[in-house]
Amino acid sequence: MAKDKLAFIDEDVANLKEQGLFINIRTIESAQGAWIVVDGKRVLDFCSNNYLGLANHPRMREAAKKAIDEFGVGPAAVRTIAGTLSLHHELERRLAAFKGVEDALYVQSGLCANQAAIPPLVGREDVVFSDRLNHASIIDGCRLSRAKIVVYEHCDVADAERVIKENLPNYRRGLLVTDGVFSMDGDVAPLDKLYEVAERYGVMTMVDDAHGEGVLGKGGRGIVDHFGLHGKFDVEMGTLSKAFGVVGGVLAGKRKIVDYLRQKARPFLFSSAVPAADTAACLAAVDILESSTELVDRLWENADYFKAEMKRLGFDTGNSMTPITPVMLGEAPLAKEFSRKLFDEGLFAMAIGFPTVPRGLARIRVMISASHSKQDLDQGLEAFAKVGKELGVV
Ligand SMILES: *Cc1c(COP(=O)(O)O)cnc(C)c1O
């Protein structure tokens, strides 16, 4: 008899379980917000990307319903055949204006955006310079391009320059790509200095602003606004699924590039458009962000308060400069047990381990939101203090 061809799955899953890396997926049974129902229990949500509380905002729900009445539910085609709606054009215009760039392209997700942008810019004869901690979707975009990938040390401008100098002469052209805000650590790339180096060598530049969009910069205009580099980066990739509270990815930047992506980007050419309801909700999010900085201000107040209190309690929150708050625990089984105990205390905060973060750097990643009240934050701090003492972490 032939051997069981699927036995490798049992072995691998057993392996994951043994290392504490098997993911138990929780089910959300309510709308998103500070308080949600998870696996039948009402808990305080400390781990979603709903930075501004927009995922269930009344103006956005209204906009989505209205769009369904006008346009229906399905996109019916890819953007390049019969799927481009007037709403898509309007959103792209508004996002470009919001970010202070020439043009923008709206695609299905942030992950798709990275796959859409990188392969048209570089190919087999080219080289990508990539930060060691770049997001998986950037890495996948680079791999799809078949360009040579050269990693530089995390946020290390001198190392980026070293690898450019060493490698660029052997290739046709180069692209430097970095996360803006690193999603698991909350630290910020030295974008101004990276830009200077890349420019000096004639290397194209791209930044993934998934966690800067709606968070950093004036009224949430993103990392490029934070550094005052408007119009300089060749491509700013972003997501509409985090602070913007909906779904979709955006590629913003120079018109020449964005127009080129309309011809070449495979997720744009080969996967159906984002439906009208989501697109309209994204438009409402831009309206909300442009009308006031109140939500972004509250997000930062909440995050600053929470991080300061966590430090006071003795937790290691790494090098975060943003509302992303990693609570460093080391080994994955400890992080999982910590998360389970927090859940018993009514606090939902998932443990994160390899391959999302390097081995031995497992953590609970707390995501603070503008929708948390002071009382919510204090309740969360109390749960962390209690579990931290029980498990000998603080
Ligand atoms: C979440 C994330 C993405 C993917 O965005 P989606 O819209 O969820 O597909 C890409 N890059 C980074 C840095 C992210 O954190």
Tab-separated table of C-alpha atoms and ligand atoms in Angstrom:
chain	number	residue	atom	x	y	z
A	1	MET	CA	0.000	0.000	0.000
A	2	ALA	CA	1.242	3.506	-0.783
A	3	LYS	CA	2.061	5.569	2.267
A	4	ASP	CA	-0.472	8.128	3.532
A	5	LYS	CA	0.193	11.123	1.307
A	6	LEU	CA	-1.294	13.523	3.850
A	7	ALA	CA	0.683	12.263	6.860
A	8	PHE	CA	2.950	15.315	6.619
A	9	ILE	CA	0.046	17.479	7.758
A	10	ASP	CA	-0.447	15.458	10.978
A	11	GLU	CA	3.252	15.674	11.684
A	12	ASP	CA	3.433	19.392	11.058
A	13	VAL	CA	0.321	20.162	13.110
A	14	ALA	CA	1.640	18.052	16.021
A	15	ASN	CA	4.863	20.008	15.743
A	16	LEU	CA	3.066	23.355	15.835
A	17	LYS	CA	1.081	22.254	18.905
A	18	GLU	CA	4.187	21.093	20.695
A	19	GLN	CA	5.865	24.475	20.137
A	20	GLY	CA	2.792	26.433	21.215
A	21	LEU	CA	2.475	27.807	17.685
A	22	PHE	CA	-0.867	26.254	16.735
A	23	ILE	CA	-3.388	29.063	16.254
A	24	ASN	CA	-6.757	28.687	17.957
A	25	ILE	CA	-9.044	30.942	15.979
A	26	ARG	CA	-11.620	32.811	18.000
A	27	THR	CA	-15.035	33.753	16.620
A	28	ILE	CA	-16.497	37.258	16.910
A	29	GLU	CA	-20.269	37.246	17.315
A	30	SER	CA	-21.019	40.975	17.389
A	31	ALA	CA	-20.178	44.219	15.634
A	32	GLN	CA	-16.628	45.503	16.183
A	33	GLY	CA	-16.041	48.022	18.963
A	34	ALA	CA	-14.433	48.435	22.376
A	35	TRP	CA	-16.672	45.652	23.687
A	36	ILE	CA	-17.392	42.632	21.522
A	37	VAL	CA	-18.798	39.122	21.902
A	38	VAL	CA	-16.106	36.468	21.409
A	39	ASP	CA	-16.962	32.756	21.572
A	40	GLY	CA	-20.141	33.591	23.476
A	41	LYS	CA	-18.501	35.931	25.981
A	42	ARG	CA	-18.714	39.729	26.151
A	43	VAL	CA	-15.140	40.999	26.407
A	44	LEU	CA	-13.080	44.149	26.095
A	45	ASP	CA	-11.333	44.116	22.719
A	46	PHE	CA	-7.621	44.918	22.966
A	47	CYS	CA	-6.338	43.407	19.741
A	48	SER	CA	-8.218	44.591	16.669
A	49	ASN	CA	-6.945	47.110	14.121
A	50	ASN	CA	-10.061	49.224	14.545
A	51	TYR	CA	-7.886	52.188	15.617
A	52	LEU	CA	-10.530	54.868	15.280
A	53	GLY	CA	-13.649	52.822	15.964
A	54	LEU	CA	-14.798	53.337	12.358
A	55	ALA	CA	-15.601	49.664	11.649
A	56	ASN	CA	-19.103	50.139	13.032
A	57	HIS	CA	-19.492	53.919	12.649
A	58	PRO	CA	-23.088	55.023	11.887
A	59	ARG	CA	-22.060	57.325	9.002
A	60	MET	CA	-20.136	54.536	7.346
A	61	ARG	CA	-22.933	52.003	7.760
A	62	GLU	CA	-25.303	54.529	6.257
A	63	ALA	CA	-23.009	55.109	3.275
A	64	ALA	CA	-22.677	51.355	2.651
A	65	LYS	CA	-26.454	50.816	2.752
A	66	LYS	CA	-27.058	53.692	0.371
A	67	ALA	CA	-24.490	52.329	-2.065
A	68	ILE	CA	-26.158	48.910	-2.025
A	69	ASP	CA	-29.499	50.519	-2.908
A	70	GLU	CA	-27.898	52.353	-5.802
A	71	PHE	CA	-25.304	49.846	-7.095
A	72	GLY	CA	-26.266	46.433	-5.668
A	73	VAL	CA	-23.850	44.066	-3.988
A	74	GLY	CA	-21.539	42.362	-6.486
A	75	PRO	CA	-18.771	43.992	-8.532
A	76	ALA	CA	-19.567	41.714	-11.532
A	77	ALA	CA	-16.120	42.114	-13.090
A	78	VAL	CA	-12.492	43.028	-12.640
A	79	ARG	CA	-11.706	46.730	-12.724
A	80	THR	CA	-10.209	46.640	-16.238
A	81	ILE	CA	-13.240	44.996	-17.884
A	82	ALA	CA	-16.559	46.157	-16.445
A	83	GLY	CA	-15.929	46.549	-12.707
A	84	THR	CA	-14.810	50.170	-12.337
A	85	LEU	CA	-17.591	52.196	-10.696
A	86	SER	CA	-17.857	55.952	-10.397
A	87	LEU	CA	-17.423	55.321	-6.653
A	88	HIS	CA	-13.969	53.801	-7.242
A	89	HIS	CA	-12.870	56.882	-9.178
A	90	GLU	CA	-14.229	59.171	-6.502
A	91	LEU	CA	-12.452	57.254	-3.727
A	92	GLU	CA	-9.162	57.284	-5.637
A	93	ARG	CA	-9.403	61.052	-6.177
A	94	ARG	CA	-10.247	61.645	-2.525
A	95	LEU	CA	-7.461	59.388	-1.217
A	96	ALA	CA	-4.878	61.086	-3.448
A	97	ALA	CA	-6.002	64.499	-2.174
A	98	PHE	CA	-6.040	63.292	1.449
A	99	LYS	CA	-2.487	62.063	1.129
A	100	GLY	CA	-1.250	65.012	-0.927
A	101	VAL	CA	-0.122	62.966	-3.934
A	102	GLU	CA	-0.963	62.985	-7.636
A	103	ASP	CA	-2.986	59.812	-7.941
A	104	ALA	CA	-4.148	56.669	-6.156
A	105	LEU	CA	-5.329	53.199	-7.050
A	106	TYR	CA	-7.836	51.309	-4.901
A	107	VAL	CA	-7.437	47.510	-4.825
A	108	GLN	CA	-9.009	44.645	-2.867
A	109	SER	CA	-6.699	44.579	0.143
A	110	GLY	CA	-3.376	45.693	1.533
A	111	LEU	CA	-1.908	42.300	0.758
A	112	CYS	CA	-3.118	42.649	-2.839
A	113	ALA	CA	-1.674	46.157	-2.986
A	114	ASN	CA	1.822	44.884	-2.250
A	115	GLN	CA	1.426	42.161	-4.846
A	116	ALA	CA	0.034	44.732	-7.280
A	117	ALA	CA	2.815	47.270	-6.920
A	118	ILE	CA	6.104	45.415	-6.699
A	119	PRO	CA	6.145	43.040	-9.727
A	120	PRO	CA	5.452	45.818	-12.285
A	121	LEU	CA	8.369	47.866	-10.903
A	122	VAL	CA	11.051	45.189	-10.685
A	123	GLY	CA	11.748	41.854	-12.389
A	124	ARG	CA	14.386	39.153	-12.780
A	125	GLU	CA	17.170	41.582	-13.651
A	126	ASP	CA	16.485	43.874	-10.704
A	127	VAL	CA	17.084	44.068	-6.962
A	128	VAL	CA	14.850	44.902	-3.985
A	129	PHE	CA	16.292	46.260	-0.744
A	130	SER	CA	13.979	45.133	2.040
A	131	ASP	CA	13.962	45.744	5.833
A	132	ARG	CA	14.529	42.557	7.832
A	133	LEU	CA	11.162	42.933	9.608
A	134	ASN	CA	9.036	43.836	6.581
A	135	HIS	CA	5.477	42.492	6.529
A	136	ALA	CA	4.816	39.099	4.935
A	137	SER	CA	2.775	40.700	2.140
A	138	ILE	CA	5.767	42.839	1.107
A	139	ILE	CA	7.960	39.738	1.099
A	140	ASP	CA	5.409	37.900	-1.051
A	141	GLY	CA	5.177	40.854	-3.455
A	142	CYS	CA	8.972	40.826	-3.767
A	143	ARG	CA	9.055	37.069	-4.344
A	144	LEU	CA	6.406	37.296	-7.051
A	145	SER	CA	8.505	39.876	-8.881
A	146	ARG	CA	11.430	37.404	-9.166
A	147	ALA	CA	13.821	40.227	-8.401
A	148	LYS	CA	16.798	39.512	-6.160
A	149	ILE	CA	15.829	40.314	-2.552
A	150	VAL	CA	18.578	41.826	-0.395
A	151	VAL	CA	17.649	42.294	3.254
A	152	TYR	CA	19.093	45.153	5.322
A	153	GLU	CA	19.071	45.252	9.101
A	154	HIS	CA	15.919	46.575	10.725
A	155	CYS	CA	15.618	50.375	10.375
A	156	ASP	CA	19.386	50.561	9.813
A	157	VAL	CA	20.065	53.328	7.274
A	158	ALA	CA	23.822	52.692	7.163
A	159	ASP	CA	23.202	49.021	6.417
A	160	ALA	CA	20.671	49.942	3.718
A	161	GLU	CA	23.320	52.144	2.095
A	162	ARG	CA	25.922	49.383	2.384
A	163	VAL	CA	23.739	46.795	0.616
A	164	ILE	CA	22.711	49.273	-2.086
A	165	LYS	CA	26.323	50.191	-2.814
A	166	GLU	CA	27.359	46.561	-2.892
A	167	ASN	CA	24.526	45.156	-4.999
A	168	LEU	CA	23.026	47.852	-7.215
A	169	PRO	CA	25.829	47.791	-9.835
A	170	ASN	CA	25.038	44.131	-10.546
A	171	TYR	CA	21.409	44.788	-11.480
A	172	ARG	CA	19.322	46.794	-13.949
A	173	ARG	CA	17.450	48.852	-11.311
A	174	GLY	CA	16.584	48.823	-7.625
A	175	LEU	CA	13.630	49.364	-5.289
A	176	LEU	CA	13.833	50.067	-1.572
A	177	VAL	CA	10.752	48.937	0.325
A	178	THR	CA	9.931	49.269	4.008
A	179	ASP	CA	7.047	49.093	6.413
A	180	GLY	CA	6.316	52.610	7.676
A	181	VAL	CA	5.085	51.493	11.072
A	182	PHE	CA	6.229	47.949	11.842
A	183	SER	CA	3.035	46.089	12.583
A	184	MET	CA	4.275	43.816	15.363
A	185	ASP	CA	6.549	46.280	17.176
A	186	GLY	CA	4.978	49.670	16.573
A	187	ASP	CA	8.295	51.322	15.753
A	188	VAL	CA	8.635	53.728	12.835
A	189	ALA	CA	11.044	53.474	9.886
A	190	PRO	CA	13.524	56.403	9.503
A	191	LEU	CA	11.774	57.317	6.274
A	192	ASP	CA	13.514	60.649	5.659
A	193	LYS	CA	16.980	59.105	5.884
A	194	LEU	CA	16.058	56.035	3.846
A	195	TYR	CA	14.665	58.342	1.172
A	196	GLU	CA	17.896	60.372	1.060
A	197	VAL	CA	20.015	57.256	0.611
A	198	ALA	CA	17.733	55.734	-2.039
A	199	GLU	CA	17.615	59.030	-3.982
A	200	ARG	CA	21.377	59.346	-3.901
A	201	TYR	CA	21.719	56.016	-5.694
A	202	GLY	CA	18.703	56.409	-7.992
A	203	VAL	CA	16.778	53.620	-6.269
A	204	MET	CA	12.948	53.664	-6.386
A	205	THR	CA	11.167	53.937	-3.022
A	206	MET	CA	8.044	52.342	-1.602
A	207	VAL	CA	6.563	52.459	1.892
A	208	ASP	CA	3.849	50.240	3.387
A	209	ASP	CA	1.709	52.584	5.452
A	210	ALA	CA	-0.840	50.000	6.655
A	211	HIS	CA	-0.474	51.051	10.302
A	212	GLY	CA	0.263	54.725	9.622
A	213	GLU	CA	-2.863	55.393	7.570
A	214	GLY	CA	-5.388	57.117	9.861
A	215	VAL	CA	-2.872	57.076	12.719
A	216	LEU	CA	0.277	59.085	11.938
A	217	GLY	CA	0.567	62.539	10.396
A	218	LYS	CA	-1.882	65.418	10.493
A	219	GLY	CA	-5.371	64.001	11.059
A	220	GLY	CA	-4.128	60.528	10.131
A	221	ARG	CA	-2.655	61.409	6.719
A	222	GLY	CA	0.005	58.774	7.186
A	223	ILE	CA	3.735	58.336	7.595
A	224	VAL	CA	4.748	60.397	4.569
A	225	ASP	CA	2.855	63.349	6.033
A	226	HIS	CA	4.460	62.646	9.436
A	227	PHE	CA	7.899	63.085	7.826
A	228	GLY	CA	6.809	65.874	5.435
A	229	LEU	CA	7.908	63.861	2.399
A	230	HIS	CA	4.845	64.528	0.217
A	231	GLY	CA	5.248	63.521	-3.404
A	232	LYS	CA	8.727	62.119	-2.828
A	233	PHE	CA	8.120	58.417	-2.295
A	234	ASP	CA	7.389	56.686	-5.572
A	235	VAL	CA	4.700	54.470	-4.042
A	236	GLU	CA	2.812	54.733	-0.770
A	237	MET	CA	0.919	51.546	-0.134
A	238	GLY	CA	-1.860	51.594	2.433
A	239	THR	CA	-4.842	49.652	3.672
A	240	LEU	CA	-8.438	50.700	4.232
A	241	SER	CA	-8.989	47.757	6.594
A	242	LYS	CA	-7.286	49.101	9.693
A	243	ALA	CA	-7.848	52.669	10.877
A	244	PHE	CA	-10.234	53.275	7.965
A	245	GLY	CA	-12.420	50.484	9.339
A	246	VAL	CA	-13.486	48.905	6.035
A	247	VAL	CA	-11.487	46.837	3.540
A	248	GLY	CA	-9.201	47.401	0.570
A	249	GLY	CA	-5.717	48.520	-0.293
A	250	VAL	CA	-4.428	51.718	-1.820
A	251	LEU	CA	-1.392	52.562	-3.925
A	252	ALA	CA	-0.809	56.291	-3.862
A	253	GLY	CA	1.957	58.341	-5.388
A	254	LYS	CA	3.268	59.659	-8.659
A	255	ARG	CA	0.682	59.629	-11.468
A	256	LYS	CA	3.074	58.029	-13.916
A	257	ILE	CA	3.466	55.021	-11.620
A	258	VAL	CA	-0.170	54.721	-10.566
A	259	ASP	CA	-1.265	54.871	-14.222
A	260	TYR	CA	1.285	52.215	-15.083
A	261	LEU	CA	-0.092	49.977	-12.313
A	262	ARG	CA	-3.553	50.297	-13.921
A	263	GLN	CA	-2.018	48.547	-16.932
A	264	LYS	CA	0.145	46.018	-15.139
A	265	ALA	CA	-0.984	45.176	-11.593
A	266	ARG	CA	-2.227	41.594	-11.583
A	267	PRO	CA	-4.708	41.829	-8.665
A	268	PHE	CA	-6.232	44.814	-10.516
A	269	LEU	CA	-6.400	42.946	-13.814
A	270	PHE	CA	-7.311	39.474	-12.614
A	271	SER	CA	-9.470	39.738	-9.489
A	272	SER	CA	-12.880	41.402	-9.216
A	273	ALA	CA	-13.294	44.950	-7.957
A	274	VAL	CA	-14.157	45.936	-4.386
A	275	PRO	CA	-17.967	46.110	-4.044
A	276	ALA	CA	-19.815	49.427	-3.949
A	277	ALA	CA	-20.794	49.157	-0.270
A	278	ASP	CA	-17.183	48.897	0.917
A	279	THR	CA	-16.032	51.607	-1.463
A	280	ALA	CA	-18.750	53.974	-0.265
A	281	ALA	CA	-17.895	53.243	3.369
A	282	CYS	CA	-14.254	54.099	2.627
A	283	LEU	CA	-15.402	57.409	1.149
A	284	ALA	CA	-17.304	58.123	4.362
A	285	ALA	CA	-14.138	57.341	6.331
A	286	VAL	CA	-12.227	59.950	4.311
A	287	ASP	CA	-15.048	62.439	5.029
A	288	ILE	CA	-14.817	61.727	8.750
A	289	LEU	CA	-11.012	62.038	8.832
A	290	GLU	CA	-11.052	65.255	6.800
A	291	SER	CA	-13.741	66.847	8.953
A	292	SER	CA	-11.925	66.615	12.304
A	293	THR	CA	-8.793	65.297	14.012
A	294	GLU	CA	-10.790	64.374	17.113
A	295	LEU	CA	-10.647	60.577	16.686
A	296	VAL	CA	-6.942	60.549	15.842
A	297	ASP	CA	-6.194	62.803	18.836
A	298	ARG	CA	-8.156	60.522	21.153
A	299	LEU	CA	-6.360	57.466	19.793
A	300	TRP	CA	-2.984	58.975	20.710
A	301	GLU	CA	-4.156	60.133	24.156
A	302	ASN	CA	-5.402	56.625	24.894
A	303	ALA	CA	-2.252	54.976	23.571
A	304	ASP	CA	0.102	57.286	25.481
A	305	TYR	CA	-1.815	56.681	28.711
A	306	PHE	CA	-1.898	52.894	28.282
A	307	LYS	CA	1.766	52.560	27.372
A	308	ALA	CA	2.925	54.750	30.272
A	309	GLU	CA	0.840	52.736	32.749
A	310	MET	CA	2.067	49.404	31.353
A	311	LYS	CA	5.670	50.544	31.790
A	312	ARG	CA	4.876	51.636	35.342
A	313	LEU	CA	3.510	48.141	36.034
A	314	GLY	CA	6.857	46.738	34.873
A	315	PHE	CA	5.933	45.297	31.460
A	316	ASP	CA	8.375	45.367	28.545
A	317	THR	CA	6.558	47.117	25.705
A	318	GLY	CA	9.513	47.189	23.326
A	319	ASN	CA	10.270	50.202	21.135
A	320	SER	CA	6.766	51.165	20.151
A	321	MET	CA	6.297	54.753	18.968
A	322	THR	CA	2.668	54.254	17.970
A	323	PRO	CA	-0.588	52.862	19.450
A	324	ILE	CA	0.647	49.318	18.680
A	325	THR	CA	1.767	48.028	22.084
A	326	PRO	CA	3.712	44.760	22.109
A	327	VAL	CA	3.820	43.129	25.530
A	328	MET	CA	6.989	41.073	25.228
A	329	LEU	CA	6.792	37.621	26.815
A	330	GLY	CA	9.449	35.516	25.078
A	331	GLU	CA	8.337	31.962	24.488
A	332	ALA	CA	5.094	31.240	22.655
A	333	PRO	CA	3.508	28.921	25.287
A	334	LEU	CA	3.785	31.663	27.931
A	335	ALA	CA	2.201	34.210	25.583
A	336	LYS	CA	-0.659	31.787	24.883
A	337	GLU	CA	-1.273	31.110	28.561
A	338	PHE	CA	-1.180	34.840	29.271
A	339	SER	CA	-3.773	35.433	26.562
A	340	ARG	CA	-6.036	32.643	27.893
A	341	LYS	CA	-5.906	34.069	31.395
A	342	LEU	CA	-6.647	37.577	30.135
A	343	PHE	CA	-9.681	36.155	28.364
A	344	ASP	CA	-10.876	34.665	31.665
A	345	GLU	CA	-10.580	38.203	33.058
A	346	GLY	CA	-12.780	39.502	30.233
A	347	LEU	CA	-9.979	40.917	28.093
A	348	PHE	CA	-9.475	39.818	24.480
A	349	ALA	CA	-5.821	40.116	23.424
A	350	MET	CA	-4.352	37.407	21.223
A	351	ALA	CA	-0.864	35.983	21.594
A	352	ILE	CA	1.397	36.307	18.565
A	353	GLY	CA	4.255	33.925	17.819
A	354	PHE	CA	6.384	32.605	14.975
A	355	PRO	CA	6.140	33.073	11.981
A	356	THR	CA	4.388	36.408	12.545
A	357	VAL	CA	7.258	37.433	14.854
A	358	PRO	CA	10.712	35.854	15.203
A	359	ARG	CA	11.086	32.763	17.432
A	360	GLY	CA	11.653	33.595	21.095
A	361	LEU	CA	9.982	37.003	20.696
A	362	ALA	CA	6.385	35.914	21.291
A	363	ARG	CA	4.148	38.601	22.645
A	364	ILE	CA	0.675	39.873	23.206
A	365	ARG	CA	0.112	42.750	20.843
A	366	VAL	CA	-2.285	45.233	22.357
A	367	MET	CA	-4.021	47.546	19.933
A	368	ILE	CA	-5.357	50.667	21.570
A	369	SER	CA	-8.346	52.354	19.942
A	370	ALA	CA	-10.048	55.735	20.075
A	371	SER	CA	-13.179	53.811	21.016
A	372	HIS	CA	-11.734	52.765	24.410
A	373	SER	CA	-12.914	54.858	27.353
A	374	LYS	CA	-10.602	55.689	30.250
A	375	GLN	CA	-12.503	53.106	32.260
A	376	ASP	CA	-11.885	50.467	29.562
A	377	LEU	CA	-8.170	51.201	29.615
A	378	ASP	CA	-8.040	50.962	33.413
A	379	GLN	CA	-9.900	47.668	33.339
A	380	GLY	CA	-7.419	46.353	30.790
A	381	LEU	CA	-4.465	47.501	32.897
A	382	GLU	CA	-5.926	45.776	35.944
A	383	ALA	CA	-6.250	42.488	34.039
A	384	PHE	CA	-2.660	42.751	32.784
A	385	ALA	CA	-1.379	43.483	36.295
A	386	LYS	CA	-3.251	40.515	37.773
A	387	VAL	CA	-2.223	37.971	35.117
A	388	GLY	CA	1.318	39.385	34.973
A	389	LYS	CA	1.745	38.711	38.725
A	390	GLU	CA	0.137	35.258	38.514
A	391	LEU	CA	2.539	34.194	35.778
A	392	GLY	CA	5.598	35.855	37.316
A	393	VAL	CA	6.081	38.272	34.405
A	394	VAL	CA	6.053	41.399	36.610
B	1	LIG	C1	-2.243	44.412	7.678
B	1	LIG	C2	-1.087	44.709	6.852
B	1	LIG	C3	-1.128	44.514	5.475
B	1	LIG	C4	-2.296	43.854	4.794
B	1	LIG	O1	-3.415	44.679	4.737
B	1	LIG	P1	-4.842	44.033	4.446
B	1	LIG	O2	-5.654	45.169	3.981
B	1	LIG	O3	-5.315	43.451	5.743
B	1	LIG	O4	-4.641	42.985	3.417
B	1	LIG	C5	-0.028	44.875	4.734
B	1	LIG	N1	1.053	45.418	5.312
B	1	LIG	C6	1.143	45.619	6.635
B	1	LIG	C7	2.357	46.235	7.225
B	1	LIG	C8	0.074	45.261	7.445
B	1	LIG	O5	0.157	45.446	8.767
